[in-house]
CSV table of C-alpha atoms in Angstrom, one decimal:
chain,number,residue,atom,x,y,z
E,90,MET,CA,0.4,0.2,0.0
E,91,GLU,CA,2.6,3.0,0.8
E,92,ALA,CA,4.8,1.7,-2.7
E,93,ASN,CA,1.2,2.4,-4.3
E,94,ASN,CA,1.1,5.8,-2.2
E,95,SER,CA,5.2,7.0,-3.1
E,96,ASN,CA,4.4,6.3,-6.7
E,97,GLN,CA,1.5,8.2,-7.6
E,98,GLY,CA,2.5,11.9,-6.4
E,99,VAL,CA,1.0,14.8,-5.1
E,100,PHE,CA,-1.0,16.4,-8.4
E,101,ILE,CA,-0.3,20.7,-8.3
E,102,ASN,CA,-2.6,22.4,-10.6
E,103,GLY,CA,0.5,25.0,-11.5
E,104,ARG,CA,-1.6,26.9,-14.0
E,105,ALA,CA,-4.3,27.0,-11.5
E,106,GLN,CA,-2.0,28.5,-9.2
E,107,ILE,CA,-0.3,30.9,-11.9
E,108,ILE,CA,-3.6,32.0,-12.7
E,109,GLU,CA,-4.3,32.9,-9.1
E,110,MET,CA,-1.1,34.9,-8.3
E,111,LEU,CA,-1.7,36.4,-12.0
E,112,GLN,CA,-5.2,38.2,-10.7
E,113,HIS,CA,-3.9,39.5,-7.6
E,114,MET,CA,-1.0,41.3,-9.3
E,115,PRO,CA,-0.9,44.9,-10.6
E,116,ARG,CA,-2.2,45.2,-13.9
E,117,GLU,CA,1.8,46.4,-14.6
E,118,GLU,CA,3.4,43.5,-13.0
E,119,ARG,CA,0.9,40.9,-15.1
E,120,SER,CA,1.7,42.9,-18.4
E,121,LYS,CA,5.4,42.9,-18.3
E,122,LEU,CA,4.8,39.2,-16.7
E,123,LEU,CA,2.8,37.8,-19.6
E,124,LYS,CA,5.5,40.1,-22.5
E,125,ASN,CA,8.3,38.7,-20.6
E,126,LEU,CA,6.6,35.2,-21.2
E,127,LYS,CA,5.3,35.7,-24.7
E,128,VAL,CA,8.9,35.4,-25.4
E,129,ARG,CA,9.4,31.9,-25.0
E,130,ASN,CA,5.5,30.4,-24.7
E,131,PRO,CA,3.5,32.3,-27.3
E,132,GLN,CA,0.5,29.8,-26.8
E,133,LEU,CA,0.8,29.9,-23.0
E,134,ALA,CA,1.1,33.4,-22.5
E,135,GLU,CA,-2.1,34.3,-24.2
E,136,GLU,CA,-3.9,31.3,-22.1
E,137,LEU,CA,-3.1,33.2,-19.0
E,138,SER,CA,-4.0,36.3,-20.4
E,139,GLU,CA,-7.3,35.3,-21.0
E,140,SER,CA,-7.7,33.0,-17.9
E,141,CYS,CA,-6.2,36.3,-15.4
E,142,PHE,CA,-8.6,38.8,-16.4
E,143,THR,CA,-10.8,39.8,-13.9
E,144,PHE,CA,-14.2,41.7,-13.6
E,145,ASN,CA,-12.1,44.5,-11.9
E,146,ASP,CA,-10.0,45.1,-15.0
E,147,LEU,CA,-13.1,46.0,-17.6
E,148,ASP,CA,-12.1,50.1,-16.4
E,149,SER,CA,-8.7,49.5,-18.4
E,150,LEU,CA,-10.8,48.4,-21.5
E,151,ASN,CA,-11.3,51.7,-24.0
E,152,ASP,CA,-15.0,53.0,-25.0
E,153,TYR,CA,-14.8,51.1,-27.7
E,154,GLU,CA,-14.2,48.1,-26.7
E,155,LEU,CA,-16.6,48.1,-23.6
E,156,GLN,CA,-19.6,49.0,-25.6
E,157,MET,CA,-18.8,45.5,-27.7
E,158,ILE,CA,-19.7,44.0,-24.2
E,159,PHE,CA,-23.7,45.8,-25.1
E,160,ASN,CA,-23.9,43.6,-28.3
E,161,TYR,CA,-23.2,40.2,-26.2
E,162,ILE,CA,-24.2,40.8,-22.9
E,163,SER,CA,-28.7,41.3,-22.0
E,164,ALA,CA,-28.9,44.0,-19.6
E,165,PRO,CA,-30.4,42.6,-16.6
E,166,ILE,CA,-26.7,40.5,-16.9
E,167,LEU,CA,-24.7,43.8,-17.1
E,168,GLY,CA,-26.7,45.3,-14.6
E,169,MET,CA,-26.3,42.3,-12.3
E,170,ALA,CA,-22.8,42.1,-12.8
E,171,LEU,CA,-22.2,46.3,-11.6
E,172,LYS,CA,-24.0,45.1,-8.7
E,173,ASN,CA,-20.9,45.9,-5.0
E,174,ILE,CA,-18.9,47.8,-8.5
E,175,GLU,CA,-17.3,51.1,-8.2
E,176,ARG,CA,-19.7,53.8,-8.7
E,177,ALA,CA,-18.0,56.0,-11.0
E,178,PHE,CA,-17.4,52.9,-13.0
E,179,GLN,CA,-20.5,52.5,-13.2
E,180,ARG,CA,-21.6,55.5,-14.6
E,181,ARG,CA,-19.1,54.4,-17.6
E,182,LEU,CA,-20.2,52.2,-18.3
E,183,LEU,CA,-24.0,52.3,-18.4
E,184,SER,CA,-23.3,56.0,-20.0
E,185,LEU,CA,-22.3,54.7,-22.9
E,186,ALA,CA,-25.2,52.3,-23.3
E,187,ASP,CA,-28.6,53.4,-25.5
E,188,ARG,CA,-31.5,54.6,-22.9
E,189,ALA,CA,-32.8,51.8,-22.7
E,190,TYR,CA,-30.5,49.5,-22.3
E,191,ALA,CA,-28.8,51.7,-19.7
E,192,GLU,CA,-32.4,51.5,-17.7
E,193,GLU,CA,-32.7,48.3,-17.6
E,194,ALA,CA,-29.4,47.4,-16.5
E,195,PHE,CA,-30.7,50.0,-14.1
E,196,LYS,CA,-33.0,48.8,-12.5
E,197,VAL,CA,-31.7,45.0,-11.5
E,198,LEU,CA,-29.1,47.2,-10.9
E,199,LYS,CA,-30.7,49.3,-7.5
E,200,THR,CA,-33.2,45.7,-7.6
E,201,PRO,CA,-32.2,43.7,-4.1
E,202,TYR,CA,-32.4,39.7,-4.7
E,203,SER,CA,-32.2,36.6,-2.9
E,204,ASN,CA,-29.0,34.7,-3.5
E,205,GLU,CA,-27.5,38.1,-5.1
E,206,LYS,CA,-23.6,36.4,-4.6
E,207,ARG,CA,-24.6,34.4,-6.1
E,208,ASP,CA,-25.9,36.0,-9.4
E,209,ILE,CA,-23.5,38.9,-9.0
E,210,LYS,CA,-20.5,36.1,-9.4
E,211,ARG,CA,-22.6,34.3,-12.8
E,212,ALA,CA,-23.3,37.8,-14.3
E,213,GLN,CA,-19.2,39.0,-13.8
E,214,ASN,CA,-18.6,35.5,-15.2
E,215,LYS,CA,-20.0,35.4,-18.6
E,216,ILE,CA,-19.2,39.0,-19.0
E,217,ILE,CA,-15.6,38.4,-18.6
E,218,GLU,CA,-16.1,35.1,-21.0
E,219,THR,CA,-17.1,36.8,-23.5
E,220,LEU,CA,-14.6,39.0,-23.4
E,221,ALA,CA,-11.9,36.1,-23.4
E,222,SER,CA,-14.0,35.1,-26.3
E,223,LEU,CA,-13.4,38.7,-28.2
E,224,LYS,CA,-10.5,38.5,-27.4
E,225,LYS,CA,-9.7,35.4,-29.0
E,226,ARG,CA,-11.1,36.8,-32.0
E,227,LYS,CA,-9.4,40.5,-31.9
E,228,GLN,CA,-12.1,42.3,-32.0
E,229,VAL,CA,-10.7,43.6,-28.3
E,230,THR,CA,-7.1,43.8,-26.9
E,231,PHE,CA,-6.8,43.6,-23.1
């Protein structure tokens, strides 16, 4: 039995650990690290870049890139994702949307829901996944 355990070893998910580390790094340091990695392994650098993008990084996108979100994300999902986010960013994002879309998103933003924390995380993940897909198609850069 002991020999079996020693032969199996321990599995460490290094990629997940690197992604978590990158998500907590300041944006400038993360960019520098990924740039250096891209020289040696462009595919890994691209995968890590997509995976370490967080919802708070949306603020670094330009207005055109943010407006792309409106074509792929419904207003209620955006409204849910904006809950508990800095007001200045909420205003910036909603001001880029057309009035009807912004009003619908704002209505969801201000309405309390049960299981709000879970739904906020889901909505934010949906937006991040959409942006990752847009990045693969080279429609946005981050």
